[in-house]
Tab-separated table of N, CA and C in Angstrom:
chain	number	residue	atom	x	y	z
A	17	MET	N	0.842	-1.176	0.000
A	17	MET	CA	0.000	0.000	0.000
A	17	MET	C	0.892	1.245	0.000
A	18	ALA	N	0.624	2.145	-0.915
A	18	ALA	CA	1.390	3.388	-1.018
A	18	ALA	C	0.950	4.367	0.064
A	19	ILE	N	1.914	5.060	0.633
A	19	ILE	CA	1.608	6.098	1.616
A	19	ILE	C	1.951	7.425	0.963
A	20	THR	N	0.940	8.272	0.812
A	20	THR	CA	1.111	9.522	0.080
A	20	THR	C	0.658	10.704	0.932
A	21	ARG	N	1.133	11.891	0.559
A	21	ARG	CA	0.785	13.119	1.286
A	21	ARG	C	-0.536	13.652	0.766
A	22	GLN	N	-1.464	13.876	1.681
A	22	GLN	CA	-2.795	14.369	1.355
A	22	GLN	C	-3.000	15.737	1.989
A	23	LEU	N	-3.707	16.610	1.282
A	23	LEU	CA	-4.047	17.930	1.801
A	23	LEU	C	-5.528	18.163	1.565
A	24	ALA	N	-6.158	18.845	2.494
A	24	ALA	CA	-7.559	19.236	2.322
A	24	ALA	C	-7.704	20.678	2.778
A	25	ARG	N	-8.402	21.469	1.977
A	25	ARG	CA	-8.703	22.836	2.401
A	25	ARG	C	-10.126	22.832	2.937
A	26	VAL	N	-10.254	23.314	4.170
A	26	VAL	CA	-11.539	23.286	4.858
A	26	VAL	C	-11.731	24.579	5.634
A	27	SER	N	-12.967	24.869	5.926
A	27	SER	CA	-13.259	26.051	6.741
A	27	SER	C	-13.111	25.699	8.212
A	28	ALA	N	-12.943	26.707	9.023
A	28	ALA	CA	-12.884	26.502	10.470
A	28	ALA	C	-14.206	25.906	10.956
A	29	GLU	N	-15.310	26.297	10.316
A	29	GLU	CA	-16.631	25.774	10.697
A	29	GLU	C	-16.728	24.273	10.392
A	30	PHE	N	-16.193	23.849	9.253
A	30	PHE	CA	-16.205	22.428	8.903
A	30	PHE	C	-15.399	21.638	9.928
A	31	LEU	N	-14.231	22.153	10.282
A	31	LEU	CA	-13.382	21.483	11.257
A	31	LEU	C	-14.087	21.407	12.614
A	32	ALA	N	-14.765	22.482	13.012
A	32	ALA	CA	-15.512	22.486	14.272
A	32	ALA	C	-16.645	21.459	14.230
A	33	SER	N	-17.306	21.347	13.086
A	33	SER	CA	-18.379	20.377	12.927
A	33	SER	C	-17.835	18.948	13.051
A	34	CYS	N	-16.677	18.692	12.461
A	34	CYS	CA	-16.042	17.372	12.572
A	34	CYS	C	-15.667	17.080	14.023
A	35	ARG	N	-15.136	18.081	14.695
A	35	ARG	CA	-14.755	17.914	16.102
A	35	ARG	C	-15.995	17.584	16.937
A	36	GLN	N	-17.098	18.299	16.671
A	36	GLN	CA	-18.342	18.068	17.404
A	36	GLN	C	-18.895	16.676	17.093
A	37	SER	N	-18.852	16.271	15.826
A	37	SER	CA	-19.332	14.934	15.448
A	37	SER	C	-18.528	13.844	16.144
A	38	ALA	N	-17.209	14.020	16.188
A	38	ALA	CA	-16.356	13.025	16.851
A	38	ALA	C	-16.696	12.918	18.332
A	39	GLY	N	-16.972	14.055	18.956
A	39	GLY	CA	-17.314	14.058	20.373
A	39	GLY	C	-18.672	13.446	20.655
A	40	ALA	N	-19.612	13.610	19.729
A	40	ALA	CA	-20.976	13.123	19.924
A	40	ALA	C	-21.158	11.670	19.490
A	41	SER	N	-20.305	11.190	18.617
A	41	SER	CA	-20.434	9.835	18.076
A	41	SER	C	-19.903	8.804	19.076
A	42	PRO	N	-20.624	7.699	19.266
A	42	PRO	CA	-20.145	6.668	20.197
A	42	PRO	C	-18.795	6.065	19.786
A	43	ASP	N	-18.497	6.084	18.493
A	43	ASP	CA	-17.218	5.507	18.046
A	43	ASP	C	-16.225	6.573	17.575
A	44	GLY	N	-16.498	7.844	17.869
A	44	GLY	CA	-15.557	8.920	17.550
A	44	GLY	C	-15.498	9.313	16.087
A	45	ASP	N	-16.531	8.985	15.317
A	45	ASP	CA	-16.534	9.302	13.880
A	45	ASP	C	-16.676	10.812	13.674
A	46	PRO	N	-15.651	11.463	13.086
A	46	PRO	CA	-15.730	12.911	12.881
A	46	PRO	C	-16.519	13.304	11.636
A	47	ARG	N	-16.942	12.317	10.860
A	47	ARG	CA	-17.637	12.575	9.588
A	47	ARG	C	-16.762	13.463	8.686
A	48	TRP	N	-15.496	13.071	8.597
A	48	TRP	CA	-14.506	13.771	7.793
A	48	TRP	C	-14.703	13.376	6.337
A	49	ASP	N	-15.199	14.282	5.546
A	49	ASP	CA	-15.396	14.009	4.123
A	49	ASP	C	-15.386	15.327	3.353
A	50	PRO	N	-14.210	15.972	3.258
A	50	PRO	CA	-14.150	17.236	2.514
A	50	PRO	C	-14.451	17.008	1.036
A	51	PRO	N	-14.976	18.012	0.346
A	51	PRO	CA	-15.272	17.867	-1.086
A	51	PRO	C	-14.014	17.477	-1.871
A	52	SER	N	-14.168	16.601	-2.838
A	52	SER	CA	-13.012	16.118	-3.609
A	52	SER	C	-12.256	17.255	-4.297
A	53	ALA	N	-12.955	18.331	-4.660
A	53	ALA	CA	-12.296	19.474	-5.290
A	53	ALA	C	-11.373	20.204	-4.321
A	54	ASP	N	-11.531	19.938	-3.025
A	54	ASP	CA	-10.723	20.595	-2.001
A	54	ASP	C	-9.710	19.648	-1.362
A	55	VAL	N	-9.404	18.554	-2.058
A	55	VAL	CA	-8.409	17.600	-1.592
A	55	VAL	C	-7.324	17.481	-2.661
A	56	LEU	N	-6.081	17.444	-2.221
A	56	LEU	CA	-4.943	17.308	-3.132
A	56	LEU	C	-4.078	16.147	-2.678
A	57	ASP	N	-3.774	15.246	-3.607
A	57	ASP	CA	-2.869	14.129	-3.351
A	57	ASP	C	-1.511	14.498	-3.925
A	58	LEU	N	-0.542	14.732	-3.051
A	58	LEU	CA	0.805	15.081	-3.508
A	58	LEU	C	1.683	13.858	-3.731
A	59	ASP	N	1.098	12.669	-3.613
A	59	ASP	CA	1.816	11.448	-3.906
A	59	ASP	C	3.069	11.386	-3.037
A	60	TRP	N	4.198	11.037	-3.626
A	60	TRP	CA	5.465	10.958	-2.897
A	60	TRP	C	6.325	12.190	-3.138
A	61	ALA	N	5.752	13.256	-3.625
A	61	ALA	CA	6.517	14.436	-4.036
A	61	ALA	C	7.123	15.279	-2.906
A	62	PRO	N	6.615	15.275	-1.674
A	62	PRO	CA	7.137	16.214	-0.675
A	62	PRO	C	8.651	16.198	-0.474
A	63	PHE	N	9.231	15.042	-0.275
A	63	PHE	CA	10.670	15.004	-0.006
A	63	PHE	C	11.490	15.446	-1.226
A	64	PRO	N	11.180	14.940	-2.419
A	64	PRO	CA	11.924	15.435	-3.593
A	64	PRO	C	11.712	16.929	-3.859
A	65	LEU	N	10.511	17.455	-3.593
A	65	LEU	CA	10.283	18.893	-3.771
A	65	LEU	C	11.208	19.690	-2.851
A	66	GLN	N	11.295	19.272	-1.603
A	66	GLN	CA	12.176	19.969	-0.666
A	66	GLN	C	13.634	19.852	-1.095
A	67	ARG	N	14.006	18.707	-1.618
A	67	ARG	CA	15.388	18.496	-2.058
A	67	ARG	C	15.725	19.397	-3.241
A	68	VAL	N	14.805	19.545	-4.198
A	68	VAL	CA	15.037	20.437	-5.337
A	68	VAL	C	15.212	21.868	-4.851
A	69	CYS	N	14.430	22.283	-3.880
A	69	CYS	CA	14.562	23.635	-3.323
A	69	CYS	C	15.948	23.826	-2.705
A	70	GLU	N	16.414	22.808	-2.024
A	70	GLU	CA	17.746	22.861	-1.419
A	70	GLU	C	18.826	22.893	-2.503
A	71	LEU	N	18.743	21.978	-3.456
A	71	LEU	CA	19.748	21.901	-4.517
A	71	LEU	C	19.761	23.147	-5.390
A	72	GLY	N	18.576	23.739	-5.597
A	72	GLY	CA	18.461	24.922	-6.444
A	72	GLY	C	18.867	26.208	-5.754
A	73	GLY	N	19.164	26.129	-4.459
A	73	GLY	CA	19.626	27.305	-3.738
A	73	GLY	C	18.518	28.251	-3.300
A	74	LEU	N	17.311	27.733	-3.108
A	74	LEU	CA	16.204	28.575	-2.652
A	74	LEU	C	16.532	29.139	-1.269
A	75	ASP	N	16.231	30.407	-1.052
A	75	ASP	CA	16.539	31.058	0.228
A	75	ASP	C	15.713	30.452	1.362
A	76	ASP	N	16.170	30.696	2.582
A	76	ASP	CA	15.573	30.081	3.771
A	76	ASP	C	14.096	30.423	3.965
A	77	ILE	N	13.708	31.656	3.693
A	77	ILE	CA	12.305	32.064	3.889
A	77	ILE	C	11.384	31.257	2.982
A	78	HIS	N	11.761	31.115	1.724
A	78	HIS	CA	10.921	30.380	0.784
A	78	HIS	C	10.999	28.867	1.017
A	79	ARG	N	12.165	28.382	1.431
A	79	ARG	CA	12.269	26.951	1.750
A	79	ARG	C	11.398	26.611	2.950
A	80	LYS	N	11.349	27.505	3.941
A	80	LYS	CA	10.495	27.271	5.107
A	80	LYS	C	9.021	27.261	4.687
A	81	ALA	N	8.643	28.137	3.748
A	81	ALA	CA	7.260	28.153	3.261
A	81	ALA	C	6.915	26.838	2.569
A	82	VAL	N	7.846	26.313	1.766
A	82	VAL	CA	7.617	25.024	1.112
A	82	VAL	C	7.467	23.936	2.176
A	83	GLN	N	8.332	23.970	3.179
A	83	GLN	CA	8.253	22.978	4.243
A	83	GLN	C	6.911	23.059	4.970
A	84	GLN	N	6.461	24.271	5.279
A	84	GLN	CA	5.160	24.412	5.951
A	84	GLN	C	4.016	23.959	5.048
A	85	ALA	N	4.128	24.244	3.755
A	85	ALA	CA	3.092	23.811	2.814
A	85	ALA	C	2.994	22.291	2.768
A	86	LEU	N	4.108	21.618	3.001
A	86	LEU	CA	4.151	20.160	2.929
A	86	LEU	C	3.973	19.474	4.281
A	87	ASP	N	4.282	20.174	5.372
A	87	ASP	CA	4.245	19.557	6.698
A	87	ASP	C	3.178	20.114	7.623
A	88	GLY	N	2.682	21.318	7.353
A	88	GLY	CA	1.746	21.957	8.269
A	88	GLY	C	2.458	22.349	9.550
A	89	ASP	N	1.688	22.571	10.606
A	89	ASP	CA	2.242	22.805	11.933
A	89	ASP	C	1.273	22.202	12.939
A	90	THR	N	1.542	22.341	14.190
A	90	THR	CA	0.727	21.662	15.199
A	90	THR	C	-0.088	22.617	16.054
A	91	VAL	N	-0.308	23.822	15.586
A	91	VAL	CA	-1.036	24.811	16.371
A	91	VAL	C	-2.508	24.413	16.549
A	92	ILE	N	-3.091	23.772	15.564
A	92	ILE	CA	-4.510	23.408	15.617
A	92	ILE	C	-4.645	21.979	16.138
A	93	ASP	N	-5.496	21.774	17.148
A	93	ASP	CA	-5.691	20.438	17.718
A	93	ASP	C	-6.526	19.580	16.770
A	94	LEU	N	-5.899	18.525	16.255
A	94	LEU	CA	-6.574	17.625	15.323
A	94	LEU	C	-6.647	16.195	15.853
A	95	ALA	N	-6.467	16.021	17.154
A	95	ALA	CA	-6.458	14.677	17.730
A	95	ALA	C	-7.734	13.909	17.388
A	96	PHE	N	-8.845	14.580	17.278
A	96	PHE	CA	-10.114	13.918	16.971
A	96	PHE	C	-10.124	13.283	15.584
A	97	LEU	N	-9.217	13.718	14.694
A	97	LEU	CA	-9.121	13.117	13.351
A	97	LEU	C	-8.216	11.889	13.347
A	98	ASP	N	-7.559	11.627	14.446
A	98	ASP	CA	-6.589	10.541	14.501
A	98	ASP	C	-7.030	9.462	15.487
A	99	THR	N	-8.347	9.229	15.569
A	99	THR	CA	-8.911	8.274	16.509
A	99	THR	C	-9.416	7.038	15.777
A	100	HIS	N	-8.935	5.882	16.213
A	100	HIS	CA	-9.365	4.610	15.626
A	100	HIS	C	-10.863	4.434	15.869
A	101	PRO	N	-11.657	3.922	14.998
A	101	PRO	CA	-11.318	3.353	13.696
A	101	PRO	C	-11.454	4.336	12.527
A	102	HIS	N	-11.599	5.607	12.820
A	102	HIS	CA	-11.844	6.598	11.774
A	102	HIS	C	-10.648	7.498	11.502
A	103	ALA	N	-9.470	7.113	11.939
A	103	ALA	CA	-8.273	7.941	11.777
A	103	ALA	C	-8.017	8.227	10.297
A	104	ILE	N	-7.760	9.494	9.978
A	104	ILE	CA	-7.469	9.836	8.585
A	104	ILE	C	-5.993	9.632	8.275
A	105	SER	N	-5.191	9.355	9.287
A	105	SER	CA	-3.751	9.189	9.099
A	105	SER	C	-3.273	7.907	9.767
A	106	PRO	N	-3.822	6.756	9.345
A	106	PRO	CA	-3.495	5.523	10.058
A	106	PRO	C	-2.068	5.016	9.818
A	107	PHE	N	-1.385	5.523	8.794
A	107	PHE	CA	-0.078	4.989	8.434
A	107	PHE	C	1.074	5.955	8.653
A	108	GLY	N	0.800	7.088	9.227
A	108	GLY	CA	1.863	8.067	9.380
A	108	GLY	C	1.701	8.866	10.645
A	109	PRO	N	2.434	9.971	10.738
A	109	PRO	CA	2.304	10.828	11.912
A	109	PRO	C	0.913	11.453	11.988
A	110	ASP	N	0.608	12.031	13.127
A	110	ASP	CA	-0.684	12.683	13.329
A	110	ASP	C	-0.929	13.751	12.262
A	111	PRO	N	-2.197	13.966	11.908
A	111	PRO	CA	-2.512	15.052	10.969
A	111	PRO	C	-2.062	16.397	11.538
A	112	THR	N	-1.735	17.309	10.647
A	112	THR	CA	-1.357	18.664	11.019
A	112	THR	C	-2.210	19.637	10.219
A	113	ALA	N	-2.058	20.907	10.489
A	113	ALA	CA	-2.835	21.906	9.757
A	113	ALA	C	-2.101	23.231	9.738
A	114	LEU	N	-2.556	24.081	8.862
A	114	LEU	CA	-2.127	25.479	8.833
A	114	LEU	C	-3.371	26.338	8.977
A	115	SER	N	-3.299	27.345	9.816
A	115	SER	CA	-4.415	28.274	9.988
A	115	SER	C	-4.629	29.048	8.699
A	116	ALA	N	-5.774	29.669	8.563
A	116	ALA	CA	-6.073	30.468	7.362
A	116	ALA	C	-5.047	31.586	7.184
A	117	ALA	N	-4.617	32.205	8.269
A	117	ALA	CA	-3.606	33.270	8.181
A	117	ALA	C	-2.280	32.702	7.690
A	118	ARG	N	-1.895	31.536	8.193
A	118	ARG	CA	-0.642	30.898	7.772
A	118	ARG	C	-0.750	30.457	6.320
A	119	VAL	N	-1.911	29.948	5.919
A	119	VAL	CA	-2.138	29.536	4.526
A	119	VAL	C	-1.929	30.728	3.601
A	120	ALA	N	-2.448	31.895	3.990
A	120	ALA	CA	-2.304	33.094	3.156
A	120	ALA	C	-0.833	33.451	2.969
A	121	ARG	N	-0.057	33.377	4.031
A	121	ARG	CA	1.376	33.709	3.934
A	121	ARG	C	2.122	32.675	3.100
A	122	VAL	N	1.838	31.404	3.314
A	122	VAL	CA	2.480	30.344	2.540
A	122	VAL	C	2.124	30.486	1.060
A	123	ALA	N	0.863	30.761	0.769
A	123	ALA	CA	0.438	30.936	-0.621
A	123	ALA	C	1.182	32.089	-1.284
A	124	GLU	N	1.336	33.181	-0.554
A	124	GLU	CA	2.070	34.338	-1.080
A	124	GLU	C	3.517	33.955	-1.408
A	125	LEU	N	4.170	33.269	-0.495
A	125	LEU	CA	5.575	32.889	-0.706
A	125	LEU	C	5.726	31.835	-1.802
A	126	LEU	N	4.817	30.873	-1.865
A	126	LEU	CA	4.877	29.883	-2.947
A	126	LEU	C	4.728	30.563	-4.313
A	127	GLY	N	3.903	31.596	-4.359
A	127	GLY	CA	3.698	32.337	-5.604
A	127	GLY	C	4.938	33.070	-6.081
A	128	GLN	N	5.893	33.296	-5.194
A	128	GLN	CA	7.124	34.001	-5.549
A	128	GLN	C	8.229	33.062	-6.026
A	129	ILE	N	8.022	31.765	-5.907
A	129	ILE	CA	9.075	30.799	-6.238
A	129	ILE	C	9.059	30.479	-7.725
A	130	ASP	N	10.218	30.600	-8.354
A	130	ASP	CA	10.398	30.220	-9.760
A	130	ASP	C	10.892	28.777	-9.771
A	131	PHE	N	9.955	27.838	-9.695
A	131	PHE	CA	10.339	26.439	-9.598
A	131	PHE	C	11.049	25.944	-10.858
A	132	PRO	N	10.655	26.372	-12.064
A	132	PRO	CA	11.429	25.960	-13.242
A	132	PRO	C	12.903	26.371	-13.148
A	133	ALA	N	13.193	27.510	-12.538
A	133	ALA	CA	14.584	27.933	-12.368
A	133	ALA	C	15.313	27.005	-11.399
A	134	LEU	N	14.628	26.542	-10.369
A	134	LEU	CA	15.240	25.592	-9.436
A	134	LEU	C	15.552	24.279	-10.148
A	135	LEU	N	14.625	23.844	-10.988
A	135	LEU	CA	14.851	22.613	-11.760
A	135	LEU	C	15.983	22.795	-12.760
A	136	ALA	N	16.097	23.997	-13.310
A	136	ALA	CA	17.157	24.273	-14.285
A	136	ALA	C	18.543	24.225	-13.644
A	137	ALA	N	18.607	24.380	-12.340
A	137	ALA	CA	19.892	24.300	-11.635
A	137	ALA	C	20.387	22.853	-11.525
A	138	LEU	N	19.492	21.896	-11.791
A	138	LEU	CA	19.870	20.487	-11.750
A	138	LEU	C	20.555	20.093	-13.054
A	139	PRO	N	21.281	18.987	-13.057
A	139	PRO	CA	21.865	18.505	-14.312
A	139	PRO	C	20.777	18.255	-15.359
A	140	THR	N	21.088	18.486	-16.611
A	140	THR	CA	20.104	18.272	-17.678
A	140	THR	C	19.787	16.793	-17.867
A	141	ASP	N	20.731	15.934	-17.575
A	141	ASP	CA	20.503	14.497	-17.665
A	141	ASP	C	19.565	14.069	-16.533
A	142	GLU	N	18.409	13.505	-16.885
A	142	GLU	CA	17.387	13.125	-15.894
A	142	GLU	C	17.917	12.119	-14.872
A	143	ALA	N	18.717	11.159	-15.321
A	143	ALA	CA	19.245	10.152	-14.396
A	143	ALA	C	20.192	10.799	-13.383
A	144	GLU	N	21.004	11.713	-13.859
A	144	GLU	CA	21.928	12.415	-12.962
A	144	GLU	C	21.149	13.306	-11.979
A	145	ALA	N	20.142	13.991	-12.496
A	145	ALA	CA	19.304	14.834	-11.640
A	145	ALA	C	18.589	13.979	-10.597
A	146	ALA	N	18.045	12.832	-11.020
A	146	ALA	CA	17.347	11.932	-10.098
A	146	ALA	C	18.290	11.430	-9.014
A	147	SER	N	19.524	11.156	-9.379
A	147	SER	CA	20.510	10.696	-8.414
A	147	SER	C	20.769	11.763	-7.349
A	148	LEU	N	20.847	13.017	-7.742
A	148	LEU	CA	21.051	14.112	-6.784
A	148	LEU	C	19.830	14.321	-5.888
A	149	ILE	N	18.657	14.221	-6.474
A	149	ILE	CA	17.415	14.423	-5.720
A	149	ILE	C	17.231	13.314	-4.696
A	150	GLY	N	17.497	12.084	-5.099
A	150	GLY	CA	17.328	10.942	-4.196
A	150	GLY	C	15.869	10.648	-3.921
A	151	ASN	N	15.584	10.002	-2.797
A	151	ASN	CA	14.206	9.694	-2.382
A	151	ASN	C	13.398	8.970	-3.450
A	152	GLY	N	14.049	8.098	-4.211
A	152	GLY	CA	13.338	7.333	-5.234
A	152	GLY	C	13.064	8.086	-6.516
A	153	ALA	N	13.669	9.247	-6.699
A	153	ALA	CA	13.422	10.041	-7.909
A	153	ALA	C	13.819	9.296	-9.168
A	154	ASP	N	14.743	8.343	-9.052
A	154	ASP	CA	15.168	7.561	-10.217
A	154	ASP	C	14.083	6.612	-10.708
A	155	LYS	N	13.046	6.396	-9.913
A	155	LYS	CA	11.960	5.486	-10.288
A	155	LYS	C	10.744	6.216	-10.850
A	156	ILE	N	10.815	7.526	-10.956
A	156	ILE	CA	9.670	8.300	-11.449
A	156	ILE	C	9.574	8.149	-12.967
A	157	VAL	N	8.474	7.597	-13.409
A	157	VAL	CA	8.246	7.403	-14.838
A	157	VAL	C	8.137	8.766	-15.514
A	158	GLY	N	8.888	8.957	-16.595
A	158	GLY	CA	8.862	10.227	-17.310
A	158	GLY	C	9.880	11.226	-16.784
A	159	GLY	N	10.582	10.866	-15.714
A	159	GLY	CA	11.615	11.740	-15.167
A	159	GLY	C	11.105	12.610	-14.034
A	160	PRO	N	12.001	12.939	-13.111
A	160	PRO	CA	11.583	13.686	-11.923
A	160	PRO	C	11.226	15.146	-12.188
A	161	LYS	N	11.826	15.776	-13.181
A	161	LYS	CA	11.588	17.212	-13.366
A	161	LYS	C	10.132	17.510	-13.720
A	162	LYS	N	9.595	16.797	-14.676
A	162	LYS	CA	8.198	17.014	-15.080
A	162	LYS	C	7.243	16.669	-13.930
A	163	TYR	N	7.513	15.558	-13.276
A	163	TYR	CA	6.698	15.109	-12.143
A	163	TYR	C	6.683	16.169	-11.037
A	164	LEU	N	7.860	16.648	-10.662
A	164	LEU	CA	7.943	17.609	-9.560
A	164	LEU	C	7.388	18.969	-9.934
A	165	LEU	N	7.587	19.389	-11.169
A	165	LEU	CA	6.999	20.661	-11.614
A	165	LEU	C	5.474	20.587	-11.528
A	166	GLY	N	4.901	19.488	-11.981
A	166	GLY	CA	3.445	19.326	-11.911
A	166	GLY	C	2.929	19.357	-10.480
A	167	HIS	N	3.635	18.682	-9.582
A	167	HIS	CA	3.196	18.655	-8.188
A	167	HIS	C	3.415	19.999	-7.497
A	168	PHE	N	4.504	20.680	-7.814
A	168	PHE	CA	4.712	22.001	-7.225
A	168	PHE	C	3.612	22.960	-7.684
A	169	ASN	N	3.324	22.964	-8.983
A	169	ASN	CA	2.283	23.857	-9.511
A	169	ASN	C	0.921	23.545	-8.903
A	170	ALA	N	0.616	22.261	-8.737
A	170	ALA	CA	-0.662	21.875	-8.124
A	170	ALA	C	-0.731	22.362	-6.679
A	171	MET	N	0.379	22.207	-5.952
A	171	MET	CA	0.414	22.664	-4.565
A	171	MET	C	0.252	24.178	-4.483
A	172	ARG	N	0.941	24.899	-5.353
A	172	ARG	CA	0.846	26.367	-5.346
A	172	ARG	C	-0.593	26.805	-5.629
A	173	GLU	N	-1.227	26.216	-6.629
A	173	GLU	CA	-2.615	26.559	-6.958
A	173	GLU	C	-3.572	26.182	-5.834
A	174	PHE	N	-3.315	25.050	-5.204
A	174	PHE	CA	-4.145	24.599	-4.090
A	174	PHE	C	-4.109	25.625	-2.954
A	175	TYR	N	-2.906	26.067	-2.606
A	175	TYR	CA	-2.765	27.065	-1.543
A	175	TYR	C	-3.329	28.419	-1.968
A	176	ARG	N	-3.145	28.772	-3.220
A	176	ARG	CA	-3.708	30.033	-3.706
A	176	ARG	C	-5.233	30.021	-3.554
A	177	GLY	N	-5.852	28.911	-3.923
A	177	GLY	CA	-7.305	28.785	-3.777
A	177	GLY	C	-7.750	28.809	-2.324
A	178	ALA	N	-7.003	28.136	-1.464
A	178	ALA	CA	-7.335	28.143	-0.033
A	178	ALA	C	-7.207	29.551	0.538
A	179	SER	N	-6.180	30.266	0.117
A	179	SER	CA	-5.969	31.634	0.607
A	179	SER	C	-7.101	32.556	0.157
A	180	ARG	N	-7.471	32.464	-1.103
A	180	ARG	CA	-8.566	33.307	-1.613
A	180	ARG	C	-9.855	33.082	-0.841
A	181	ARG	N	-10.093	31.845	-0.439
A	181	ARG	CA	-11.327	31.483	0.255
A	181	ARG	C	-11.174	31.515	1.778
A	182	ARG	N	-9.989	31.902	2.247
A	182	ARG	CA	-9.686	31.998	3.688
A	182	ARG	C	-9.930	30.671	4.417
A	183	LEU	N	-9.412	29.592	3.812
A	183	LEU	CA	-9.579	28.258	4.376
A	183	LEU	C	-8.307	27.802	5.083
A	184	LEU	N	-8.462	26.851	5.980
A	184	LEU	CA	-7.337	26.180	6.607
A	184	LEU	C	-6.902	25.046	5.679
A	185	VAL	N	-5.717	24.531	5.891
A	185	VAL	CA	-5.276	23.340	5.171
A	185	VAL	C	-4.888	22.290	6.206
A	186	VAL	N	-5.492	21.110	6.060
A	186	VAL	CA	-5.194	19.960	6.904
A	186	VAL	C	-4.334	19.009	6.079
A	187	LEU	N	-3.271	18.478	6.695
A	187	LEU	CA	-2.339	17.593	6.000
A	187	LEU	C	-2.205	16.267	6.754
A	188	TRP	N	-2.084	15.181	6.000
A	188	TRP	CA	-1.876	13.875	6.612
A	188	TRP	C	-1.243	12.943	5.594
A	189	TRP	N	-0.662	11.862	6.087
A	189	TRP	CA	-0.116	10.807	5.228
A	189	TRP	C	-1.113	9.673	5.215
A	190	ASP	N	-1.414	9.179	4.032
A	190	ASP	CA	-2.383	8.088	3.913
A	190	ASP	C	-1.896	7.085	2.879
């Protein structure tokens, strides 16, 4: 079974409703079911994305934004989403989230990153680039550059949409 990074953009009200459902349900079911249009599967891209940022020489402020976009933080209590048998993150660490204010800042910083320029800093040979990236990048069908560019762009758009709508982002491994 593949374990991939999942993101969902949700309102604070939706999260409160899930928390209330988990508390009221005899088996702790939070009724977690965000709309599919508000869920993003980043597959196995998080670690290689961070590695490209490092290899490409991205500055610390923008690298931290990428890290937060991929890891969230622990300011929001999400323990109710990690309760058996309804845990949304049964195969990885506890779910995390970013507040709407943090999402707005991360979205702004992601929008400033020239990811194609970071990829251009890698060797032109895909096998050589994959070797530098590591984390299984050599197994990516079609090469890591196209794969990572697509996932970075999807993540940036996802955060941009969450920021426009003033939503939180919940992250988990599934």
